[in-house]
Structure formats: structure tokens, C-alpha cells
Amino acid sequence: MENDQLPGTCFVVENSPRIPEKLNRLEELAYNLWYSWDRSCRTLFARMHPRLWELVGSNPIRFLRRVDEYRLNEAAEDQAFLSSYYRVLSAYDTYHNELLRKPHKLPPGNLVAYFCAEFGFHESFPIYSGGLGILAGDHCKAASDMGLPFVGVGLLYRQGYFTQNIDRSGRQLALNFDSDIDELPVHAVLDEAGKEVRVSVTIGVRSVQVKVWWARVGNIKIYLMDTDLEENHPDDREITHRLYGGDRRVRIEQEIILGVGGARALEKMGIQPTVWHINEGHAAFMILERIRTLIQRTGYDFSTAIEAVASNTVFTTHTPVPAGHDHFPRDMVAHYFGHMCSDLNIPMNQLVDLGNDPGVGHSDFNMTALAVRGSRFQNGVSRIHREVSARICSGFWPAIPHHENPIGYVTNAVHVPTFLAREWGELFDRFIGAEWRARLSDRSFWKGIQEIPDHLYWSVRQSLKSQMLHAVRERIASQYQRNLGDDAHMERLLKYANVHEPNVLTIGFARRFATYKRADLLFSDLDWLRQILLDPERPVVFVFAGKAHPADEPGQGMIRRIHEVAGMPEFQDKILLLENYDMGLARRLVAGVDVWLNTPIYPLEASGTSGMKAGVNGTINLSVLDGWWGEGYDGHNGWAIRPAPDYLDETQRNREDARTLYEIIQDQVVPLYYDRGKFGYSPGWVAKSKASMVSILTHFNTGRMLDEYLDHFYVPASGQGKHFMENDAALARDVAHWKEKVRHHWTGVRIRRVDSPIKRIKFGSSMNIEVAVDLQGLEPKDVCVELLLNRSISRSGVPVLPPFQFQSRGTLGEGTEYLFALELQPGLCGQLDYRIRVYPYHESLTHSFELGLMTWL
């Protein structure tokens, strides 16, 4: 690290200004993360001292601690400022008025607890690293908008994700700074006696004290665990210090504090969730703590307790590769959870086996395995990711075709008020009506965007582009000056970043620099790239931004490669690399660039949301058909790179995808952008931009996403949990014992054909089919026998009709065989294939195939 990057030692002289009576609610606004999606609220603070607002990183609490008192007094006497202040308060109070909230689908008395290792609300609250955290933040914001009974549970990090500098050689420098808790929008949770709420969690051989903080997010709260307490051992104080910091030991300890500590904190506060949502596997230890608590409170056996806990647990996986799931050595888990075995009344090997990945065998303890076994509702985060996750997790349901196993999906989305530029909101108010905020998913309503005159639409796009270019210039100037560059060269470098004439096609690529995202795919053929970028009549500029994990050397190598190409004389004003990508810069880029580029290796993009943020602002996506874009692309709202066949090796796939990328940019993107009419813009471009905005905004908003979680997961889970716990958990006990019985007998279950198969029937006729099933001591009510029908020419393997069910006709002889019969009337013509199967059945299973057992004829 260069000497001028060392943080040094400093202290703050706090101003502690007295806030005038007229502005006495400024602190209330500062401590509610509602400001993170209400631009008028943030603008209110910025108006008092724009430069200070910028210096404090748009943090309203830090701002109020540093602003001069005379500026507050001036604002209190400024009628224009007061008018804005009262408008913000009116909007704030209206938003929080319970009587004005729309009804939601969760029955009264229910509460969702949402556990996640990171939450991304705003750059001023740095407890997030990237997509997972920002998605979690958007999920919470949507719950607030809906007035959903909902709490978030996470960790309070002193050090969020690192601050990134890029030196003159293109090396990433990771700088870490502690946040001042007093300048974060959090409060200590207090009990009825006014004392801080703390819970105790055993970590190894020590009892660790965990302090609980809370933050207001509009209408909801999130609770954050903190171990940085004087009474804790120095090593334990470090557990929650840094986001994703340290080695495996620190990681497992963080996840214990999140899962076990988070569950204990809710219990200590008297909060009783009816739905428990694990957002990624980091929080899965919560399952063990809930089972332990239930057994200690009721005396239930372990199998009953796990059924009761799993019945109302939702697990969302975001990882598209097996290696990406958290896993720990089995002996490490045994070390940390040995004390819990006596409470669970199970031996250590049974506890550790809860994390066994059946696809790998007895290796590491896998957090995804624990989450799957301890939940009955599981989902991926896009349609494609559902297929990937179903294959990754297929070992949990080994006899079930992967397309039928319990993994579902809810495609991610973005919180529109957070990421939609204010200028668009003003234009919508004028042309389609203020009710647009309540009708985000109404596609017919949003056709009104076509009524916005093209020249006004284009004017807003250009205004946002100018603002983006201004932010780019400032960021480039700062990093260039720090690296001792000269002003003349910097101006040459920023030749096309002209805020006054933003007429150059600008393409943005900004996201985490992981190798599978292929940030360097654009540089596969520099000669072809020169043809595209060096046309003086149709210039193109690429803007790159993003961080690589400090331990990810290949990811950092991508940054060096971009820096290297950007430094070549012919590219130095066409390729710009920005440092320290965060939510503030993201809002500028997604709204300002013309095209949003995404080039992941298919199918490794679980969902992605940055392209959604761009799309709602009229930025046009150019992306591999992976993740959300596999659902979002409709042929008219952007450009799609169809992935190269997966039988090609990595080099060949990259070459094929790069060729498609160059062809699309050269043959479609550039010509369309520069096909300008007499008014100086391309009508075709505006049409595609409008199509992008309408199609993406109306479907990929968090209102739709949360509705799907309610319909498919939260409402069923709340009902299932209540049902399983009624009458002293009678149903949980019944299902647990039934599963034990089925597993014991299933290895001997066999099915055979009794009748003679018929080769031909006439359309409209029926045929009788009979099979004998040896149930090995099970009863006919314990199984379902089905026939699956498909066309012989079908390649998908997915049946063309719902399964046909056989009916029990009693025993065959005196053994354990039972006769099952079906009168089949296909209702289809042509050559048909059919298969017959038998699987365990219980009317109270969450998913028909959750045992993963099936026998085929």
C-alpha cells in the first residue's frame, strides 16, 4: 500500500448543533432509512450545505453532527426551505399512517422474520457488499411499502465492505475503515427496565455476549447482532467486526451469531415469528437453535421438532454453483455445537449429518444442506436459477426428476422508488398521472409511456446522462490526481465525458468483478474492438466499475486487464475504469448510461438486478440470456447474447460469446443509436428505450416479487406452521413418525404390471391398466400410484398432461401386494409413451415429493 493511502490517526471535534424548534423532526428523518429511497428527504439535508453533504457520504446523522448551527438557523428562517421541509414531513407522515396502508395477504397475527448476513439500504449504512445485501434491503423496503408484519435480522459490522482504490498500475487496494456507531441509524434495544437487551451464545468454550441494535426502515424494523463488547474476549469482539472478514473460523462464528444469536434475540424481545425466512445459507444455524428451544420447552423428540420448525421455514438460495455454498469441516461444526447435542437429545454424528451434502457424501458440513433439511419451502431467484438449483440439490430427493423436486423460484426484483431517477417520476406525474406509484405492475397502465413526446423523453435521458458523466469526471479526476497524473492527460482521457454535449454512445459495465461475470470478455479481440471504438463519426465509450474480493486474485486480474487496455493510446478516452463502486455511483450509472452490459458465463448468473435498475430508467440491456434476462428479454426491449453451447470448452465459449457481443454492438447498437433524425436523436432508440422501461418496470419490481413470496411461501408457511403445532404438535408428530415408517419400509417396495399391455386404442376410447405394488407393510393410503403420459416425439421429458392416478382395489392374495387400477382415456392422438410410478403420500406434506422416494415400473 502506498503511504498516502494509510488511514492514519484522527479525531473528530463534534459540533453538536442545537436544532431549531421549527426543524425539530430532522433527527427523526435522519434515523429512519426511509431517506434511502426518498430523494426529497435527502435533498432537504443537502440544501443546507451541499459540500458537507457530499463529504459526509450522504449520511444525514453525520451531517447533523457536523453542520454549523448558523446554517440550521438560516434554514429555519428560509421560507423556501421550510416549504420543502413540510412537504417532506407530510409525505413521511402519510407513508407511515397505518390507516392508509393497502391490505396484504398475510392473515392477522402473523409475522415474517427475514435473516440475512448483509443488508444494503444506502451507501451511508455500509453493512452490505453487493447484490445479496441490496436485494435484502429492497426486500425490506417492499415489506415496508406493503405494511407487512416483518422484521429483518442481521449483523452490525464496524467495518462494512472495503473501500477500493486503484493505483496507477491497475492494482486494487482494499482499505478498511471502522464506522462510528453513533453516526449510524441504529439504536440499542432496551428492555422494559431500560437496560440494553443482550443474549448469550456459546462459541467454542466461551460464552459470548451479543448486544442487539435496531434500525427503522420505513414501517418495519431490522435487528442487528453485535459482539464488540468490553466484557467479551478480544477474539470474540472481532466476530462481527468486519463483513465477510477473516478465515473459516470467523465465518462460522459470524453465522452462529447470526442464526443462533438472532433467534435468541427475537425470543428475548418477545417477538414470535410465524414465518422464518433464511435468505442464503449463512443464517441456517437458526434452525438448530429453534429446534433446541422447542425441545427444551416441550420435550418433543428431535424428529417431531424438526418437522415443526421446518413447516414454516422458507429458504432462498442465491448461489448457482456447488462450490459457492458455505461449508465447514465436520470436526469444526462438532467443536462449536458439541454442547447442543444434549439439548437436542441426539448424538453428534446425527447433528453433523444435517449438513451432509448427498451429492458429495460425508465431506464438509454444508450450510445449504442444513437449510434444505430444516425448511419445507425452498426457492431459487430466477427461472433459470431454479433449474440450476434443482440439479445442484437433486441429491436431497434422489429418486425425483429434478424438474419435479421441491425447489421453486421467485425472480428477484428492484425497489423502484430507490433506483428510479427523480426526473422520471416528475415526467410520469405530468403525463400518466401520480397514481403510477400504486400501479407499478399494471402493464396496461404503463402503455401510457408511449404518450410521452419522444423529445421530452430523450431530454430526460440526456439530463441523466449529463449527471452521470459529471459523477464519472469527478471520480476519474480524484483517482487520477491521487495517482499523480497530470491535468492535461486527464482532460484527454475525459474527452468524451462531456457533460454539456452527452451525445456519445456510452455503455456501462458495473458489478462485482468475479471471473464468471467476464468483465474482460470485451477485450477478446482488440482488433475488432478498435473497429467499433475508433470510428470518428460514431464514437463509443465504455465505463467500468466494480470491486473484486480481496482474496480473489483472478478477479483482481480482470481489473488490471481493464486498466491495461484503458491505458493503450487508442483506447484511453474510450474505456474508463472507476474505483470504489457503491450504491451512490450505481444510481448514477444505471440511470445515465445508454446501454447496460452483462456478460456472465451461462448459467452462473443466479439472477442479477443491476440490469433491472438500468431498465426501469430507460437504459437498454445488452446481456447474455442468463438469470433474470432469460425472462426479461422479449425481442424488442434490448439485445440478447444467446449462450454458446455448453459442450464447448471455456476458450471456445468465450470466443463464441465475444463474437456475438461484437456483432451486436457493431451491427445493431451503434447504428441504431446514431440513426438520428432532424431533432438530434434516434426515434428507434427512444422506442426501444420505452419498451425496455415498460417491460422491466412492470414486472421486475419488488411489489410483484413480494406478492409472489406471499402467495407461494409466506401465506402457505404461516398456515402450515400453525397447523403442525396445533394440539400439542400432533400433526408434526404424526408426519415425523409416518416418515420414519416409510423410510424403514421403502427399500422393499416394488411395482409390477398385472394386465397385458394394449398397443392400440381408438381416439375417445379408454384402456384399463392394473399394477401390483408390494408395500412391505405400508398401507395403500401411504402411497400414490401414477401414470405419466408423453408424446413419443417429445424431447423435454416433461409430461404433456397432469398425472393419472390409480385407485386401490385391495390386496392380492395373502402377502403384502396390493392391486391398483386405472381406466385411462388419453384424450390425445398419435404415438404415446407412458411410465408408471409409486411414491409415498401423506395429505399433510408440504410438497408431494419431499421424502425424495419413488419407485418406477
JSON list of N, CA and C in Angstrom, two decimals, residues 439-485:
[
{"chain": "A", "resi": 439, "resn": "ARG", "atom": "N", "xyz": [-49.36, 1.62, -9.17]},
{"chain": "A", "resi": 439, "resn": "ARG", "atom": "CA", "xyz": [-49.75, 0.72, -10.27]},
{"chain": "A", "resi": 439, "resn": "ARG", "atom": "C", "xyz": [-48.52, 0.22, -11.03]},
{"chain": "A", "resi": 440, "resn": "LEU", "atom": "N", "xyz": [-47.48, -0.08, -10.28]},
{"chain": "A", "resi": 440, "resn": "LEU", "atom": "CA", "xyz": [-46.22, -0.46, -10.92]},
{"chain": "A", "resi": 440, "resn": "LEU", "atom": "C", "xyz": [-46.35, -1.73, -11.75]},
{"chain": "A", "resi": 441, "resn": "SER", "atom": "N", "xyz": [-47.23, -2.64, -11.35]},
{"chain": "A", "resi": 441, "resn": "SER", "atom": "CA", "xyz": [-47.32, -3.92, -12.06]},
{"chain": "A", "resi": 441, "resn": "SER", "atom": "C", "xyz": [-48.45, -3.97, -13.09]},
{"chain": "A", "resi": 442, "resn": "ASP", "atom": "N", "xyz": [-49.10, -2.84, -13.31]},
{"chain": "A", "resi": 442, "resn": "ASP", "atom": "CA", "xyz": [-50.22, -2.77, -14.25]},
{"chain": "A", "resi": 442, "resn": "ASP", "atom": "C", "xyz": [-49.69, -2.44, -15.65]},
{"chain": "A", "resi": 443, "resn": "ARG", "atom": "N", "xyz": [-49.48, -3.48, -16.44]},
{"chain": "A", "resi": 443, "resn": "ARG", "atom": "CA", "xyz": [-48.86, -3.30, -17.76]},
{"chain": "A", "resi": 443, "resn": "ARG", "atom": "C", "xyz": [-49.70, -2.40, -18.66]},
{"chain": "A", "resi": 444, "resn": "SER", "atom": "N", "xyz": [-51.02, -2.54, -18.61]},
{"chain": "A", "resi": 444, "resn": "SER", "atom": "CA", "xyz": [-51.87, -1.73, -19.47]},
{"chain": "A", "resi": 444, "resn": "SER", "atom": "C", "xyz": [-51.76, -0.26, -19.12]},
{"chain": "A", "resi": 445, "resn": "PHE", "atom": "N", "xyz": [-51.64, 0.04, -17.82]},
{"chain": "A", "resi": 445, "resn": "PHE", "atom": "CA", "xyz": [-51.50, 1.43, -17.40]},
{"chain": "A", "resi": 445, "resn": "PHE", "atom": "C", "xyz": [-50.21, 2.04, -17.96]},
{"chain": "A", "resi": 446, "resn": "TRP", "atom": "N", "xyz": [-49.14, 1.26, -17.93]},
{"chain": "A", "resi": 446, "resn": "TRP", "atom": "CA", "xyz": [-47.84, 1.80, -18.33]},
{"chain": "A", "resi": 446, "resn": "TRP", "atom": "C", "xyz": [-47.67, 1.95, -19.84]},
{"chain": "A", "resi": 447, "resn": "LYS", "atom": "N", "xyz": [-48.66, 1.50, -20.58]},
{"chain": "A", "resi": 447, "resn": "LYS", "atom": "CA", "xyz": [-48.62, 1.80, -22.02]},
{"chain": "A", "resi": 447, "resn": "LYS", "atom": "C", "xyz": [-48.70, 3.30, -22.25]},
{"chain": "A", "resi": 448, "resn": "GLY", "atom": "N", "xyz": [-49.12, 4.03, -21.21]},
{"chain": "A", "resi": 448, "resn": "GLY", "atom": "CA", "xyz": [-49.19, 5.48, -21.30]},
{"chain": "A", "resi": 448, "resn": "GLY", "atom": "C", "xyz": [-47.85, 6.13, -21.53]},
{"chain": "A", "resi": 449, "resn": "ILE", "atom": "N", "xyz": [-46.75, 5.40, -21.28]},
{"chain": "A", "resi": 449, "resn": "ILE", "atom": "CA", "xyz": [-45.42, 5.96, -21.55]},
{"chain": "A", "resi": 449, "resn": "ILE", "atom": "C", "xyz": [-45.28, 6.30, -23.03]},
{"chain": "A", "resi": 450, "resn": "GLN", "atom": "N", "xyz": [-45.99, 5.55, -23.87]},
{"chain": "A", "resi": 450, "resn": "GLN", "atom": "CA", "xyz": [-45.91, 5.84, -25.31]},
{"chain": "A", "resi": 450, "resn": "GLN", "atom": "C", "xyz": [-46.46, 7.23, -25.63]},
{"chain": "A", "resi": 451, "resn": "GLU", "atom": "N", "xyz": [-47.27, 7.79, -24.73]},
{"chain": "A", "resi": 451, "resn": "GLU", "atom": "CA", "xyz": [-47.84, 9.11, -24.97]},
{"chain": "A", "resi": 451, "resn": "GLU", "atom": "C", "xyz": [-46.87, 10.24, -24.61]},
{"chain": "A", "resi": 452, "resn": "ILE", "atom": "N", "xyz": [-45.78, 9.91, -23.93]},
{"chain": "A", "resi": 452, "resn": "ILE", "atom": "CA", "xyz": [-44.78, 10.94, -23.63]},
{"chain": "A", "resi": 452, "resn": "ILE", "atom": "C", "xyz": [-44.08, 11.32, -24.93]},
{"chain": "A", "resi": 453, "resn": "PRO", "atom": "N", "xyz": [-44.07, 12.59, -25.28]},
{"chain": "A", "resi": 453, "resn": "PRO", "atom": "CA", "xyz": [-43.39, 13.00, -26.52]},
{"chain": "A", "resi": 453, "resn": "PRO", "atom": "C", "xyz": [-41.94, 12.55, -26.53]},
{"chain": "A", "resi": 454, "resn": "ASP", "atom": "N", "xyz": [-41.50, 12.04, -27.66]},
{"chain": "A", "resi": 454, "resn": "ASP", "atom": "CA", "xyz": [-40.15, 11.50, -27.75]},
{"chain": "A", "resi": 454, "resn": "ASP", "atom": "C", "xyz": [-39.09, 12.52, -27.36]},
{"chain": "A", "resi": 455, "resn": "HIS", "atom": "N", "xyz": [-39.27, 13.77, -27.75]},
{"chain": "A", "resi": 455, "resn": "HIS", "atom": "CA", "xyz": [-38.22, 14.75, -27.48]},
{"chain": "A", "resi": 455, "resn": "HIS", "atom": "C", "xyz": [-38.10, 15.03, -25.98]},
{"chain": "A", "resi": 456, "resn": "LEU", "atom": "N", "xyz": [-39.23, 14.95, -25.24]},
{"chain": "A", "resi": 456, "resn": "LEU", "atom": "CA", "xyz": [-39.17, 15.15, -23.79]},
{"chain": "A", "resi": 456, "resn": "LEU", "atom": "C", "xyz": [-38.55, 13.93, -23.12]},
{"chain": "A", "resi": 457, "resn": "TYR", "atom": "N", "xyz": [-38.92, 12.77, -23.60]},
{"chain": "A", "resi": 457, "resn": "TYR", "atom": "CA", "xyz": [-38.34, 11.53, -23.06]},
{"chain": "A", "resi": 457, "resn": "TYR", "atom": "C", "xyz": [-36.83, 11.54, -23.26]},
{"chain": "A", "resi": 458, "resn": "TRP", "atom": "N", "xyz": [-36.40, 11.90, -24.48]},
{"chain": "A", "resi": 458, "resn": "TRP", "atom": "CA", "xyz": [-34.97, 11.95, -24.78]},
{"chain": "A", "resi": 458, "resn": "TRP", "atom": "C", "xyz": [-34.27, 13.03, -23.95]},
{"chain": "A", "resi": 459, "resn": "SER", "atom": "N", "xyz": [-34.94, 14.10, -23.68]},
{"chain": "A", "resi": 459, "resn": "SER", "atom": "CA", "xyz": [-34.35, 15.18, -22.88]},
{"chain": "A", "resi": 459, "resn": "SER", "atom": "C", "xyz": [-34.05, 14.70, -21.48]},
{"chain": "A", "resi": 460, "resn": "VAL", "atom": "N", "xyz": [-34.96, 13.91, -20.89]},
{"chain": "A", "resi": 460, "resn": "VAL", "atom": "CA", "xyz": [-34.70, 13.38, -19.56]},
{"chain": "A", "resi": 460, "resn": "VAL", "atom": "C", "xyz": [-33.52, 12.41, -19.60]},
{"chain": "A", "resi": 461, "resn": "ARG", "atom": "N", "xyz": [-33.49, 11.56, -20.61]},
{"chain": "A", "resi": 461, "resn": "ARG", "atom": "CA", "xyz": [-32.37, 10.63, -20.75]},
{"chain": "A", "resi": 461, "resn": "ARG", "atom": "C", "xyz": [-31.04, 11.39, -20.82]},
{"chain": "A", "resi": 462, "resn": "GLN", "atom": "N", "xyz": [-31.01, 12.46, -21.59]},
{"chain": "A", "resi": 462, "resn": "GLN", "atom": "CA", "xyz": [-29.76, 13.22, -21.75]},
{"chain": "A", "resi": 462, "resn": "GLN", "atom": "C", "xyz": [-29.40, 13.95, -20.47]},
{"chain": "A", "resi": 463, "resn": "SER", "atom": "N", "xyz": [-30.39, 14.44, -19.75]},
{"chain": "A", "resi": 463, "resn": "SER", "atom": "CA", "xyz": [-30.11, 15.11, -18.48]},
{"chain": "A", "resi": 463, "resn": "SER", "atom": "C", "xyz": [-29.49, 14.13, -17.48]},
{"chain": "A", "resi": 464, "resn": "LEU", "atom": "N", "xyz": [-30.04, 12.94, -17.40]},
{"chain": "A", "resi": 464, "resn": "LEU", "atom": "CA", "xyz": [-29.49, 11.93, -16.51]},
{"chain": "A", "resi": 464, "resn": "LEU", "atom": "C", "xyz": [-28.10, 11.50, -16.95]},
{"chain": "A", "resi": 465, "resn": "LYS", "atom": "N", "xyz": [-27.89, 11.48, -18.25]},
{"chain": "A", "resi": 465, "resn": "LYS", "atom": "CA", "xyz": [-26.56, 11.12, -18.76]},
{"chain": "A", "resi": 465, "resn": "LYS", "atom": "C", "xyz": [-25.54, 12.19, -18.39]},
{"chain": "A", "resi": 466, "resn": "SER", "atom": "N", "xyz": [-25.94, 13.46, -18.46]},
{"chain": "A", "resi": 466, "resn": "SER", "atom": "CA", "xyz": [-25.03, 14.54, -18.07]},
{"chain": "A", "resi": 466, "resn": "SER", "atom": "C", "xyz": [-24.65, 14.42, -16.60]},
{"chain": "A", "resi": 467, "resn": "GLN", "atom": "N", "xyz": [-25.64, 14.12, -15.76]},
{"chain": "A", "resi": 467, "resn": "GLN", "atom": "CA", "xyz": [-25.35, 13.95, -14.33]},
{"chain": "A", "resi": 467, "resn": "GLN", "atom": "C", "xyz": [-24.41, 12.78, -14.11]},
{"chain": "A", "resi": 468, "resn": "MET", "atom": "N", "xyz": [-24.62, 11.71, -14.85]},
{"chain": "A", "resi": 468, "resn": "MET", "atom": "CA", "xyz": [-23.75, 10.54, -14.73]},
{"chain": "A", "resi": 468, "resn": "MET", "atom": "C", "xyz": [-22.33, 10.89, -15.16]},
{"chain": "A", "resi": 469, "resn": "LEU", "atom": "N", "xyz": [-22.20, 11.60, -16.28]},
{"chain": "A", "resi": 469, "resn": "LEU", "atom": "CA", "xyz": [-20.88, 11.97, -16.76]},
{"chain": "A", "resi": 469, "resn": "LEU", "atom": "C", "xyz": [-20.17, 12.91, -15.80]},
{"chain": "A", "resi": 470, "resn": "HIS", "atom": "N", "xyz": [-20.93, 13.76, -15.14]},
{"chain": "A", "resi": 470, "resn": "HIS", "atom": "CA", "xyz": [-20.34, 14.64, -14.13]},
{"chain": "A", "resi": 470, "resn": "HIS", "atom": "C", "xyz": [-19.76, 13.80, -12.99]},
{"chain": "A", "resi": 471, "resn": "ALA", "atom": "N", "xyz": [-20.52, 12.78, -12.55]},
{"chain": "A", "resi": 471, "resn": "ALA", "atom": "CA", "xyz": [-20.03, 11.89, -11.48]},
{"chain": "A", "resi": 471, "resn": "ALA", "atom": "C", "xyz": [-18.80, 11.12, -11.95]},
{"chain": "A", "resi": 472, "resn": "VAL", "atom": "N", "xyz": [-18.80, 10.69, -13.21]},
{"chain": "A", "resi": 472, "resn": "VAL", "atom": "CA", "xyz": [-17.66, 9.97, -13.77]},
{"chain": "A", "resi": 472, "resn": "VAL", "atom": "C", "xyz": [-16.43, 10.86, -13.78]},
{"chain": "A", "resi": 473, "resn": "ARG", "atom": "N", "xyz": [-16.59, 12.10, -14.23]},
{"chain": "A", "resi": 473, "resn": "ARG", "atom": "CA", "xyz": [-15.46, 13.03, -14.28]},
{"chain": "A", "resi": 473, "resn": "ARG", "atom": "C", "xyz": [-14.89, 13.26, -12.88]},
{"chain": "A", "resi": 474, "resn": "GLU", "atom": "N", "xyz": [-15.76, 13.45, -11.92]},
{"chain": "A", "resi": 474, "resn": "GLU", "atom": "CA", "xyz": [-15.27, 13.69, -10.55]},
{"chain": "A", "resi": 474, "resn": "GLU", "atom": "C", "xyz": [-14.52, 12.47, -10.02]},
{"chain": "A", "resi": 475, "resn": "ARG", "atom": "N", "xyz": [-15.07, 11.28, -10.27]},
{"chain": "A", "resi": 475, "resn": "ARG", "atom": "CA", "xyz": [-14.44, 10.06, -9.76]},
{"chain": "A", "resi": 475, "resn": "ARG", "atom": "C", "xyz": [-13.08, 9.84, -10.44]},
{"chain": "A", "resi": 476, "resn": "ILE", "atom": "N", "xyz": [-13.04, 10.02, -11.76]},
{"chain": "A", "resi": 476, "resn": "ILE", "atom": "CA", "xyz": [-11.79, 9.86, -12.51]},
{"chain": "A", "resi": 476, "resn": "ILE", "atom": "C", "xyz": [-10.76, 10.89, -12.06]},
{"chain": "A", "resi": 477, "resn": "ALA", "atom": "N", "xyz": [-11.19, 12.13, -11.90]},
{"chain": "A", "resi": 477, "resn": "ALA", "atom": "CA", "xyz": [-10.27, 13.20, -11.50]},
{"chain": "A", "resi": 477, "resn": "ALA", "atom": "C", "xyz": [-9.66, 12.91, -10.14]},
{"chain": "A", "resi": 478, "resn": "SER", "atom": "N", "xyz": [-10.48, 12.43, -9.22]},
{"chain": "A", "resi": 478, "resn": "SER", "atom": "CA", "xyz": [-10.00, 12.14, -7.87]},
{"chain": "A", "resi": 478, "resn": "SER", "atom": "C", "xyz": [-8.95, 11.04, -7.89]},
{"chain": "A", "resi": 479, "resn": "GLN", "atom": "N", "xyz": [-9.24, 9.94, -8.57]},
{"chain": "A", "resi": 479, "resn": "GLN", "atom": "CA", "xyz": [-8.28, 8.85, -8.57]},
{"chain": "A", "resi": 479, "resn": "GLN", "atom": "C", "xyz": [-7.05, 9.19, -9.40]},
{"chain": "A", "resi": 480, "resn": "TYR", "atom": "N", "xyz": [-7.23, 10.00, -10.43]},
{"chain": "A", "resi": 480, "resn": "TYR", "atom": "CA", "xyz": [-6.09, 10.37, -11.29]},
{"chain": "A", "resi": 480, "resn": "TYR", "atom": "C", "xyz": [-5.14, 11.28, -10.53]},
{"chain": "A", "resi": 481, "resn": "GLN", "atom": "N", "xyz": [-5.69, 12.25, -9.82]},
{"chain": "A", "resi": 481, "resn": "GLN", "atom": "CA", "xyz": [-4.85, 13.16, -9.06]},
{"chain": "A", "resi": 481, "resn": "GLN", "atom": "C", "xyz": [-4.14, 12.43, -7.92]},
{"chain": "A", "resi": 482, "resn": "ARG", "atom": "N", "xyz": [-4.82, 11.49, -7.28]},
{"chain": "A", "resi": 482, "resn": "ARG", "atom": "CA", "xyz": [-4.18, 10.73, -6.21]},
{"chain": "A", "resi": 482, "resn": "ARG", "atom": "C", "xyz": [-3.01, 9.92, -6.74]},
{"chain": "A", "resi": 483, "resn": "ASN", "atom": "N", "xyz": [-3.13, 9.45, -7.99]},
{"chain": "A", "resi": 483, "resn": "ASN", "atom": "CA", "xyz": [-2.06, 8.67, -8.60]},
{"chain": "A", "resi": 483, "resn": "ASN", "atom": "C", "xyz": [-1.05, 9.54, -9.33]},
{"chain": "A", "resi": 484, "resn": "LEU", "atom": "N", "xyz": [-1.09, 10.85, -9.03]},
{"chain": "A", "resi": 484, "resn": "LEU", "atom": "CA", "xyz": [-0.10, 11.82, -9.53]},
{"chain": "A", "resi": 484, "resn": "LEU", "atom": "C", "xyz": [-0.11, 11.95, -11.05]},
{"chain": "A", "resi": 485, "resn": "GLY", "atom": "N", "xyz": [-1.29, 11.90, -11.65]},
{"chain": "A", "resi": 485, "resn": "GLY", "atom": "CA", "xyz": [-1.40, 12.14, -13.08]},
{"chain": "A", "resi": 485, "resn": "GLY", "atom": "C", "xyz": [-1.45, 13.62, -13.38]}
]
